[in-house]
Amino acid sequence: MKTLTFPVNIVGAAWKNKNLFIRNFRSFAALNMKFVQYKQKGDQTQRLGIFNDNESEIKELSGFPNDLKKLIESGVNIDDIKAKSSSFKSINRSEVEILAPITEPQKILCVGLNYRGHCDEQNKPYPKEPMFFSKFASSLVGPFDNVIAHKISDSIDWEVELAVIIGKKAFHVNKQNALDYVFGYSVAQDISARDWQKQRNGGQFLIGKSMDTFAPVGPCVVTRSAIDASDLSIKCSVNGVEKQNGRTSELIFDIPDIIERVTQSITLLPGDIILTGTPSGVGMHRNPPEYLKPGDVIESEIEGIGKIVNKVVEG
C-alpha cells in the first residue's frame, strides 16, 4: 500500500505555525474513518458507527442518520463527525452484529474481465472497453452472513472484489476529477453461479450473478482519503487455502476511468456500489474446476479495508 502524503499547501504553509499545522493535521485525519452499520445483540435497530483504530470497538454516531447511505445523501461534513466523536458512546465489537455497510443501494454495478491476471488465466486478450453488468440489490448481505448454495446451480464460484461507494450524484464526470465522487471503499464477493452465467439464461449474466446472498459486502466503508485504492493487496481463501492473491494495480480500467465511462449515460447516486473486478484464481478456471459447496468458508480481504468471512450453506 502506498504511503499517504499530506497536501503540499498544508505541510509547507502550516509548518510555519505549529498550531495551524496541528489544526490542519486533525482536519486531514478526520477524513480517515471506517464507517460500519450494525445491530446490538438482542436489538433489531440498525445503527451507524465508526471503528476505533484496531476495530475492537465501535463508536455510535448519535445525532446523525443511522444509515450510511442517508448520511452520505445528507452531505454531512466528515470533519463535523470527527469533532463530536469523543462524545459518542463506545460498544465492544463482540456485542454487535456487523451488517452490510450500505443498505438498499439503487445500483450495484460490476465490471467483468478487469484484472490482467483474470484475463490471462482464461487466455483472453485484455478488453478494449470495460464489460459492465449488474447485480440486484436483493443479493446484498453482510460481511459475515451465509452464502446460499442454491439447488438450481452446481457451479457456484468466488470472486473477491474492491467495492467503490459513490458519494454524490455523478453524471458526465471526467476521469480527472472522478475520485471527488467517491465516498469510500469496501470489500465484496461477487459470488457467481457459472452455469447460469455462461450456459443458461441465454448467456445473460443477471440470474447467475444476482441470486440471493450473492453479494456479501463489508465489514466497513473506508473513506476515500484513508487509502490509495490504486495499489492494494486483494486476497481470497476457501477453507483456509489461498485461492486469489493480486493487487488492485492490475486493474485494466481504473476507478476514475470506470466512473467516467459509466456516467456518460448513467447517473450514479450516493450509496451506489461499483464492483471493480476480480484477480486470477477463480474456481471456474482451475484445473480441474473447483466450486463452492455447503460447509465451505470464504475469506476475502483487502489491504487497509478489512476482511469478510462467509459460510456456504444449503439452499
mmCIF file of C-alpha atoms in Angstrom:
data_model
loop_
_atom_site.group_PDB
_atom_site.id
_atom_site.type_symbol
_atom_site.label_atom_id
_atom_site.label_comp_id
_atom_site.label_asym_id
_atom_site.label_seq_id
_atom_site.Cartn_x
_atom_site.Cartn_y
_atom_site.Cartn_z
ATOM 1 C CA MET A 1 0.000 0.000 0.000
ATOM 2 C CA LYS A 2 1.362 3.400 -0.921
ATOM 3 C CA THR A 3 2.196 5.853 1.848
ATOM 4 C CA LEU A 4 -0.315 8.641 2.281
ATOM 5 C CA THR A 5 1.074 12.149 1.887
ATOM 6 C CA PHE A 6 -0.329 15.416 3.111
ATOM 7 C CA PRO A 7 -1.210 18.152 0.635
ATOM 8 C CA VAL A 8 1.779 20.392 -0.019
ATOM 9 C CA ASN A 9 -0.097 23.567 0.835
ATOM 10 C CA ILE A 10 -0.877 22.165 4.284
ATOM 11 C CA VAL A 11 2.601 20.885 5.113
ATOM 12 C CA GLY A 12 4.524 23.789 3.613
ATOM 13 C CA ALA A 13 2.480 26.694 4.924
ATOM 14 C CA ALA A 14 1.163 25.200 8.124
ATOM 15 C CA TRP A 15 4.565 24.070 9.402
ATOM 16 C CA LYS A 16 5.437 27.731 9.897
ATOM 17 C CA ASN A 17 2.775 27.870 12.556
ATOM 18 C CA LYS A 18 2.663 24.903 14.936
ATOM 19 C CA ASN A 19 -0.940 25.466 15.982
ATOM 20 C CA LEU A 20 -2.087 25.861 12.399
ATOM 21 C CA PHE A 21 -0.243 22.674 11.457
ATOM 22 C CA ILE A 22 -1.955 20.731 14.254
ATOM 23 C CA ARG A 23 -5.384 22.015 13.216
ATOM 24 C CA ASN A 24 -4.790 21.057 9.594
ATOM 25 C CA PHE A 25 -3.392 17.661 10.585
ATOM 26 C CA ARG A 26 -6.534 16.953 12.586
ATOM 27 C CA SER A 27 -8.708 18.103 9.693
ATOM 28 C CA PHE A 28 -6.919 15.762 7.292
ATOM 29 C CA ALA A 29 -7.004 12.857 9.743
ATOM 30 C CA ALA A 30 -10.730 13.384 10.265
ATOM 31 C CA LEU A 31 -11.345 12.027 6.803
ATOM 32 C CA ASN A 32 -9.644 8.707 7.597
ATOM 33 C CA MET A 33 -12.624 6.857 9.046
ATOM 34 C CA LYS A 34 -14.183 3.390 8.839
ATOM 35 C CA PHE A 35 -17.983 3.536 8.847
ATOM 36 C CA VAL A 36 -19.850 0.424 9.970
ATOM 37 C CA GLN A 37 -23.539 -0.475 10.178
ATOM 38 C CA TYR A 38 -24.528 -2.845 12.975
ATOM 39 C CA LYS A 39 -27.175 -4.092 15.384
ATOM 40 C CA GLN A 40 -26.648 -4.653 19.073
ATOM 41 C CA LYS A 41 -27.335 -8.251 20.042
ATOM 42 C CA GLY A 42 -30.956 -8.634 21.119
ATOM 43 C CA ASP A 43 -31.949 -5.380 19.399
ATOM 44 C CA GLN A 44 -33.140 -5.180 15.777
ATOM 45 C CA THR A 45 -32.434 -1.444 15.443
ATOM 46 C CA GLN A 46 -29.886 -0.658 12.741
ATOM 47 C CA ARG A 47 -27.155 1.692 13.935
ATOM 48 C CA LEU A 48 -24.265 3.514 12.286
ATOM 49 C CA GLY A 49 -20.864 3.918 13.844
ATOM 50 C CA ILE A 50 -17.144 4.181 13.251
ATOM 51 C CA PHE A 51 -14.491 1.631 14.148
ATOM 52 C CA ASN A 52 -11.726 2.568 16.547
ATOM 53 C CA ASP A 53 -8.145 2.118 15.321
ATOM 54 C CA ASN A 54 -7.891 -1.634 15.951
ATOM 55 C CA GLU A 55 -11.589 -2.269 15.146
ATOM 56 C CA SER A 56 -12.243 -3.761 18.597
ATOM 57 C CA GLU A 57 -14.845 -1.103 19.401
ATOM 58 C CA ILE A 58 -17.483 0.906 17.564
ATOM 59 C CA LYS A 59 -18.496 4.479 18.360
ATOM 60 C CA GLU A 60 -22.184 5.047 17.690
ATOM 61 C CA LEU A 61 -22.923 8.167 15.636
ATOM 62 C CA SER A 62 -25.603 9.694 17.814
ATOM 63 C CA GLY A 63 -27.260 12.750 16.292
ATOM 64 C CA PHE A 64 -26.616 11.556 12.730
ATOM 65 C CA PRO A 65 -28.605 9.253 10.412
ATOM 66 C CA ASN A 66 -28.375 5.583 11.429
ATOM 67 C CA ASP A 67 -27.912 4.588 7.780
ATOM 68 C CA LEU A 68 -24.688 5.238 5.836
ATOM 69 C CA LYS A 69 -26.497 5.851 2.558
ATOM 70 C CA LYS A 70 -28.649 8.516 4.234
ATOM 71 C CA LEU A 71 -25.574 10.002 5.894
ATOM 72 C CA ILE A 72 -23.864 10.290 2.515
ATOM 73 C CA GLU A 73 -27.002 11.759 0.927
ATOM 74 C CA SER A 74 -27.195 14.379 3.688
ATOM 75 C CA GLY A 75 -23.868 15.825 2.562
ATOM 76 C CA VAL A 76 -22.610 15.947 6.140
ATOM 77 C CA ASN A 77 -19.054 17.156 6.614
ATOM 78 C CA ILE A 78 -16.999 14.272 7.981
ATOM 79 C CA ASP A 79 -14.987 16.779 9.998
ATOM 80 C CA ASP A 80 -18.182 17.503 11.952
ATOM 81 C CA ILE A 81 -18.470 13.826 12.845
ATOM 82 C CA LYS A 82 -14.841 13.676 13.933
ATOM 83 C CA ALA A 83 -15.256 16.796 16.055
ATOM 84 C CA LYS A 84 -18.082 15.170 18.010
ATOM 85 C CA SER A 85 -16.638 11.662 18.126
ATOM 86 C CA SER A 86 -15.208 11.999 21.635
ATOM 87 C CA SER A 87 -18.757 12.248 22.986
ATOM 88 C CA PHE A 88 -20.026 9.145 21.154
ATOM 89 C CA LYS A 89 -20.792 6.028 23.180
ATOM 90 C CA SER A 90 -18.431 3.108 22.540
ATOM 91 C CA ILE A 91 -19.528 -0.514 22.330
ATOM 92 C CA ASN A 92 -17.396 -3.633 22.158
ATOM 93 C CA ARG A 93 -17.416 -5.282 18.744
ATOM 94 C CA SER A 94 -18.230 -8.650 20.344
ATOM 95 C CA GLU A 95 -21.593 -7.233 21.443
ATOM 96 C CA VAL A 96 -22.861 -6.408 17.951
ATOM 97 C CA GLU A 97 -23.816 -7.979 14.637
ATOM 98 C CA ILE A 98 -21.996 -6.282 11.758
ATOM 99 C CA LEU A 99 -24.323 -5.554 8.825
ATOM 100 C CA ALA A 100 -23.657 -4.725 5.201
ATOM 101 C CA PRO A 101 -22.238 -1.175 5.242
ATOM 102 C CA ILE A 102 -24.733 0.102 2.651
ATOM 103 C CA THR A 103 -28.470 -0.514 2.858
ATOM 104 C CA GLU A 104 -30.539 -0.751 -0.340
ATOM 105 C CA PRO A 105 -28.249 0.889 -2.897
ATOM 106 C CA GLN A 106 -30.086 1.901 -6.035
ATOM 107 C CA LYS A 107 -27.423 0.208 -8.157
ATOM 108 C CA ILE A 108 -24.786 -2.480 -7.824
ATOM 109 C CA LEU A 109 -22.713 -2.075 -10.973
ATOM 110 C CA CYS A 110 -19.994 -4.595 -11.831
ATOM 111 C CA VAL A 111 -17.043 -4.708 -14.225
ATOM 112 C CA GLY A 112 -16.037 -8.058 -15.750
ATOM 113 C CA LEU A 113 -12.598 -9.090 -17.046
ATOM 114 C CA ASN A 114 -10.954 -6.101 -15.393
ATOM 115 C CA TYR A 115 -7.796 -7.708 -13.965
ATOM 116 C CA ARG A 116 -4.924 -8.651 -16.223
ATOM 117 C CA GLY A 117 -4.386 -11.908 -14.328
ATOM 118 C CA HIS A 118 -8.039 -12.886 -14.664
ATOM 119 C CA CYS A 119 -7.801 -12.418 -18.441
ATOM 120 C CA ASP A 120 -4.503 -14.314 -18.554
ATOM 121 C CA GLU A 121 -5.924 -17.357 -16.748
ATOM 122 C CA GLN A 122 -8.597 -17.580 -19.480
ATOM 123 C CA ASN A 123 -6.160 -16.904 -22.327
ATOM 124 C CA LYS A 124 -8.295 -13.914 -23.272
ATOM 125 C CA PRO A 125 -6.949 -10.625 -24.660
ATOM 126 C CA TYR A 126 -7.341 -7.587 -22.446
ATOM 127 C CA PRO A 127 -10.630 -5.869 -23.307
ATOM 128 C CA LYS A 128 -10.531 -2.565 -25.167
ATOM 129 C CA GLU A 129 -13.695 -1.422 -23.370
ATOM 130 C CA PRO A 130 -14.978 -2.452 -19.933
ATOM 131 C CA MET A 131 -17.684 -5.092 -19.730
ATOM 132 C CA PHE A 132 -20.447 -3.849 -17.431
ATOM 133 C CA PHE A 133 -23.198 -5.869 -15.805
ATOM 134 C CA SER A 134 -25.298 -5.535 -12.662
ATOM 135 C CA LYS A 135 -26.406 -7.398 -9.564
ATOM 136 C CA PHE A 136 -29.776 -6.866 -7.911
ATOM 137 C CA ALA A 137 -29.629 -5.047 -4.567
ATOM 138 C CA SER A 138 -31.528 -8.020 -3.110
ATOM 139 C CA SER A 139 -28.333 -10.086 -3.473
ATOM 140 C CA LEU A 140 -26.601 -7.870 -0.879
ATOM 141 C CA VAL A 141 -25.769 -9.412 2.512
ATOM 142 C CA GLY A 142 -23.476 -8.598 5.402
ATOM 143 C CA PRO A 143 -19.766 -9.339 5.760
ATOM 144 C CA PHE A 144 -20.279 -12.396 7.971
ATOM 145 C CA ASP A 145 -23.608 -13.647 6.603
ATOM 146 C CA ASN A 146 -24.103 -17.014 4.944
ATOM 147 C CA VAL A 147 -23.969 -17.548 1.183
ATOM 148 C CA ILE A 148 -26.697 -19.863 -0.083
ATOM 149 C CA ALA A 149 -25.719 -22.728 -2.385
ATOM 150 C CA HIS A 150 -28.920 -22.573 -4.397
ATOM 151 C CA LYS A 151 -30.032 -26.020 -5.544
ATOM 152 C CA ILE A 152 -30.567 -24.827 -9.121
ATOM 153 C CA SER A 153 -26.788 -24.446 -9.584
ATOM 154 C CA ASP A 154 -23.848 -26.806 -9.146
ATOM 155 C CA SER A 155 -21.191 -24.284 -10.260
ATOM 156 C CA ILE A 156 -21.072 -21.551 -7.593
ATOM 157 C CA ASP A 157 -17.787 -19.643 -7.632
ATOM 158 C CA TRP A 158 -15.910 -16.981 -5.658
ATOM 159 C CA GLU A 159 -14.642 -13.551 -6.825
ATOM 160 C CA VAL A 160 -13.118 -11.148 -4.296
ATOM 161 C CA GLU A 161 -13.522 -7.521 -5.413
ATOM 162 C CA LEU A 162 -12.819 -3.961 -4.360
ATOM 163 C CA ALA A 163 -16.127 -2.138 -3.917
ATOM 164 C CA VAL A 164 -16.406 1.590 -4.619
ATOM 165 C CA ILE A 165 -19.105 3.544 -2.770
ATOM 166 C CA ILE A 166 -20.359 6.629 -4.599
ATOM 167 C CA GLY A 167 -20.530 9.803 -2.501
ATOM 168 C CA LYS A 168 -22.529 12.243 -4.599
ATOM 169 C CA LYS A 169 -24.608 12.435 -7.752
ATOM 170 C CA ALA A 170 -22.379 11.876 -10.760
ATOM 171 C CA PHE A 171 -23.239 12.488 -14.418
ATOM 172 C CA HIS A 172 -20.876 13.373 -17.290
ATOM 173 C CA VAL A 173 -17.877 13.138 -14.963
ATOM 174 C CA ASN A 174 -14.316 13.456 -16.269
ATOM 175 C CA LYS A 175 -11.742 10.970 -15.028
ATOM 176 C CA GLN A 176 -9.535 13.824 -13.828
ATOM 177 C CA ASN A 177 -11.961 14.598 -11.003
ATOM 178 C CA ALA A 178 -13.830 11.286 -10.812
ATOM 179 C CA LEU A 179 -12.472 10.406 -7.370
ATOM 180 C CA ASP A 180 -14.216 13.505 -5.988
ATOM 181 C CA TYR A 181 -17.425 11.496 -6.416
ATOM 182 C CA VAL A 182 -16.187 8.535 -4.374
ATOM 183 C CA PHE A 183 -17.110 8.343 -0.696
ATOM 184 C CA GLY A 184 -15.065 5.285 0.119
ATOM 185 C CA TYR A 185 -14.213 1.630 -0.375
ATOM 186 C CA SER A 186 -15.248 -1.764 0.932
ATOM 187 C CA VAL A 187 -14.586 -5.493 0.413
ATOM 188 C CA ALA A 188 -17.024 -7.520 -1.694
ATOM 189 C CA GLN A 189 -17.607 -11.008 -3.027
ATOM 190 C CA ASP A 190 -19.162 -11.268 -6.476
ATOM 191 C CA ILE A 191 -20.496 -14.792 -5.948
ATOM 192 C CA SER A 192 -21.353 -16.312 -9.323
ATOM 193 C CA ALA A 193 -23.370 -19.316 -10.487
ATOM 194 C CA ARG A 194 -21.247 -20.101 -13.539
ATOM 195 C CA ASP A 195 -23.776 -22.408 -15.209
ATOM 196 C CA TRP A 196 -26.427 -19.669 -15.135
ATOM 197 C CA GLN A 197 -23.856 -17.038 -16.114
ATOM 198 C CA LYS A 198 -22.382 -18.934 -19.052
ATOM 199 C CA GLN A 199 -24.705 -21.660 -20.345
ATOM 200 C CA ARG A 200 -28.219 -20.812 -19.202
ATOM 201 C CA ASN A 201 -30.467 -17.739 -19.381
ATOM 202 C CA GLY A 202 -29.438 -17.031 -22.964
ATOM 203 C CA GLY A 203 -25.926 -16.068 -21.948
ATOM 204 C CA GLN A 204 -27.133 -13.122 -19.849
ATOM 205 C CA PHE A 205 -25.312 -12.684 -16.515
ATOM 206 C CA LEU A 206 -28.201 -11.384 -14.407
ATOM 207 C CA ILE A 207 -29.527 -14.549 -12.716
ATOM 208 C CA GLY A 208 -26.076 -16.111 -12.346
ATOM 209 C CA LYS A 209 -24.863 -13.002 -10.547
ATOM 210 C CA SER A 210 -27.982 -11.881 -8.658
ATOM 211 C CA MET A 211 -29.172 -14.884 -6.698
ATOM 212 C CA ASP A 212 -29.972 -14.128 -3.067
ATOM 213 C CA THR A 213 -26.845 -13.713 -0.872
ATOM 214 C CA PHE A 214 -24.528 -13.434 -3.898
ATOM 215 C CA ALA A 215 -23.090 -10.042 -2.826
ATOM 216 C CA PRO A 216 -21.502 -10.074 0.643
ATOM 217 C CA VAL A 217 -20.002 -6.630 1.375
ATOM 218 C CA GLY A 218 -18.170 -5.124 4.355
ATOM 219 C CA PRO A 219 -17.064 -5.055 7.059
ATOM 220 C CA CYS A 220 -16.963 -1.267 6.752
ATOM 221 C CA VAL A 221 -16.586 1.591 4.302
ATOM 222 C CA VAL A 222 -13.173 3.247 4.489
ATOM 223 C CA THR A 223 -13.230 6.899 3.474
ATOM 224 C CA ARG A 224 -11.508 7.693 0.195
ATOM 225 C CA SER A 225 -8.720 9.756 1.747
ATOM 226 C CA ALA A 226 -7.634 6.908 4.032
ATOM 227 C CA ILE A 227 -6.114 4.671 1.362
ATOM 228 C CA ASP A 228 -4.672 4.737 -2.130
ATOM 229 C CA ALA A 229 -7.023 2.267 -3.797
ATOM 230 C CA SER A 230 -4.869 2.062 -6.924
ATOM 231 C CA ASP A 231 -2.417 -0.417 -5.354
ATOM 232 C CA LEU A 232 -3.826 -2.634 -2.594
ATOM 233 C CA SER A 233 -3.344 -6.314 -1.842
ATOM 234 C CA ILE A 234 -6.551 -8.289 -2.542
ATOM 235 C CA LYS A 235 -6.931 -11.936 -1.455
ATOM 236 C CA CYS A 236 -9.451 -14.750 -1.161
ATOM 237 C CA SER A 237 -9.190 -18.137 0.524
ATOM 238 C CA VAL A 238 -11.605 -21.076 0.792
ATOM 239 C CA ASN A 239 -11.377 -23.324 3.864
ATOM 240 C CA GLY A 240 -8.061 -21.701 4.736
ATOM 241 C CA VAL A 241 -6.495 -22.398 1.326
ATOM 242 C CA GLU A 242 -5.486 -19.284 -0.623
ATOM 243 C CA LYS A 243 -7.232 -19.097 -3.998
ATOM 244 C CA GLN A 244 -6.678 -15.499 -5.123
ATOM 245 C CA ASN A 245 -3.789 -13.142 -4.410
ATOM 246 C CA GLY A 246 -3.481 -9.990 -6.505
ATOM 247 C CA ARG A 247 -3.186 -6.227 -6.359
ATOM 248 C CA THR A 248 -5.581 -3.547 -7.482
ATOM 249 C CA SER A 249 -2.766 -2.145 -9.623
ATOM 250 C CA GLU A 250 -3.667 -4.985 -12.040
ATOM 251 C CA LEU A 251 -6.902 -3.219 -12.983
ATOM 252 C CA ILE A 252 -7.218 -2.739 -16.726
ATOM 253 C CA PHE A 253 -9.744 0.082 -16.301
ATOM 254 C CA ASP A 254 -9.077 2.005 -13.096
ATOM 255 C CA ILE A 255 -11.702 3.618 -10.888
ATOM 256 C CA PRO A 256 -11.640 7.102 -12.480
ATOM 257 C CA ASP A 257 -11.905 5.528 -15.950
ATOM 258 C CA ILE A 258 -14.857 3.366 -14.871
ATOM 259 C CA ILE A 259 -16.713 6.339 -13.392
ATOM 260 C CA GLU A 260 -16.096 8.498 -16.452
ATOM 261 C CA ARG A 261 -17.359 5.819 -18.844
ATOM 262 C CA VAL A 262 -20.462 4.931 -16.836
ATOM 263 C CA THR A 263 -21.560 8.497 -16.194
ATOM 264 C CA GLN A 264 -21.619 9.415 -19.863
ATOM 265 C CA SER A 265 -25.014 7.726 -19.968
ATOM 266 C CA ILE A 266 -25.952 6.558 -16.442
ATOM 267 C CA THR A 267 -26.313 8.751 -13.365
ATOM 268 C CA LEU A 268 -24.584 7.394 -10.280
ATOM 269 C CA LEU A 269 -26.195 8.284 -6.957
ATOM 270 C CA PRO A 270 -24.956 8.403 -3.348
ATOM 271 C CA GLY A 271 -24.688 4.892 -1.968
ATOM 272 C CA ASP A 272 -24.388 3.193 -5.359
ATOM 273 C CA ILE A 273 -21.829 0.376 -5.353
ATOM 274 C CA ILE A 274 -19.333 -0.425 -8.104
ATOM 275 C CA LEU A 275 -17.591 -3.823 -8.009
ATOM 276 C CA THR A 276 -14.369 -3.324 -9.911
ATOM 277 C CA GLY A 277 -13.418 -6.862 -10.976
ATOM 278 C CA THR A 278 -11.520 -9.857 -9.590
ATOM 279 C CA PRO A 279 -7.923 -11.103 -9.855
ATOM 280 C CA SER A 280 -6.909 -14.547 -11.084
ATOM 281 C CA GLY A 281 -7.655 -17.694 -9.118
ATOM 282 C CA VAL A 282 -11.416 -18.161 -9.500
ATOM 283 C CA GLY A 283 -12.706 -21.722 -9.298
ATOM 284 C CA MET A 284 -14.034 -21.983 -12.838
ATOM 285 C CA HIS A 285 -10.585 -21.591 -14.418
ATOM 286 C CA ARG A 286 -8.729 -24.017 -12.158
ATOM 287 C CA ASN A 287 -7.650 -27.420 -13.450
ATOM 288 C CA PRO A 288 -9.845 -29.193 -12.627
ATOM 289 C CA PRO A 289 -12.538 -26.556 -11.915
ATOM 290 C CA GLU A 290 -13.449 -26.023 -8.261
ATOM 291 C CA TYR A 291 -16.818 -24.836 -6.976
ATOM 292 C CA LEU A 292 -18.267 -23.918 -3.610
ATOM 293 C CA LYS A 293 -20.287 -26.428 -1.606
ATOM 294 C CA PRO A 294 -22.220 -26.277 1.679
ATOM 295 C CA GLY A 295 -19.843 -26.057 4.627
ATOM 296 C CA ASP A 296 -17.153 -24.117 2.772
ATOM 297 C CA VAL A 297 -15.887 -20.897 4.345
ATOM 298 C CA ILE A 298 -14.832 -17.997 2.098
ATOM 299 C CA GLU A 299 -12.448 -15.354 3.474
ATOM 300 C CA SER A 300 -11.984 -12.182 1.416
ATOM 301 C CA GLU A 301 -9.530 -9.468 2.417
ATOM 302 C CA ILE A 302 -8.292 -6.158 1.020
ATOM 303 C CA GLU A 303 -5.358 -4.254 2.468
ATOM 304 C CA GLY A 304 -6.361 -1.221 4.512
ATOM 305 C CA ILE A 305 -10.071 -2.108 4.493
ATOM 306 C CA GLY A 306 -10.576 -5.420 6.254
ATOM 307 C CA LYS A 307 -11.797 -8.984 5.912
ATOM 308 C CA ILE A 308 -15.197 -10.577 5.330
ATOM 309 C CA VAL A 309 -15.944 -14.221 6.157
ATOM 310 C CA ASN A 310 -18.905 -16.076 4.661
ATOM 311 C CA LYS A 311 -20.012 -19.666 5.169
ATOM 312 C CA VAL A 312 -21.730 -21.529 2.346
ATOM 313 C CA VAL A 313 -24.996 -23.188 3.383
ATOM 314 C CA GLU A 314 -27.581 -25.367 1.668
ATOM 315 C CA GLY A 315 -30.363 -23.520 -0.161
#
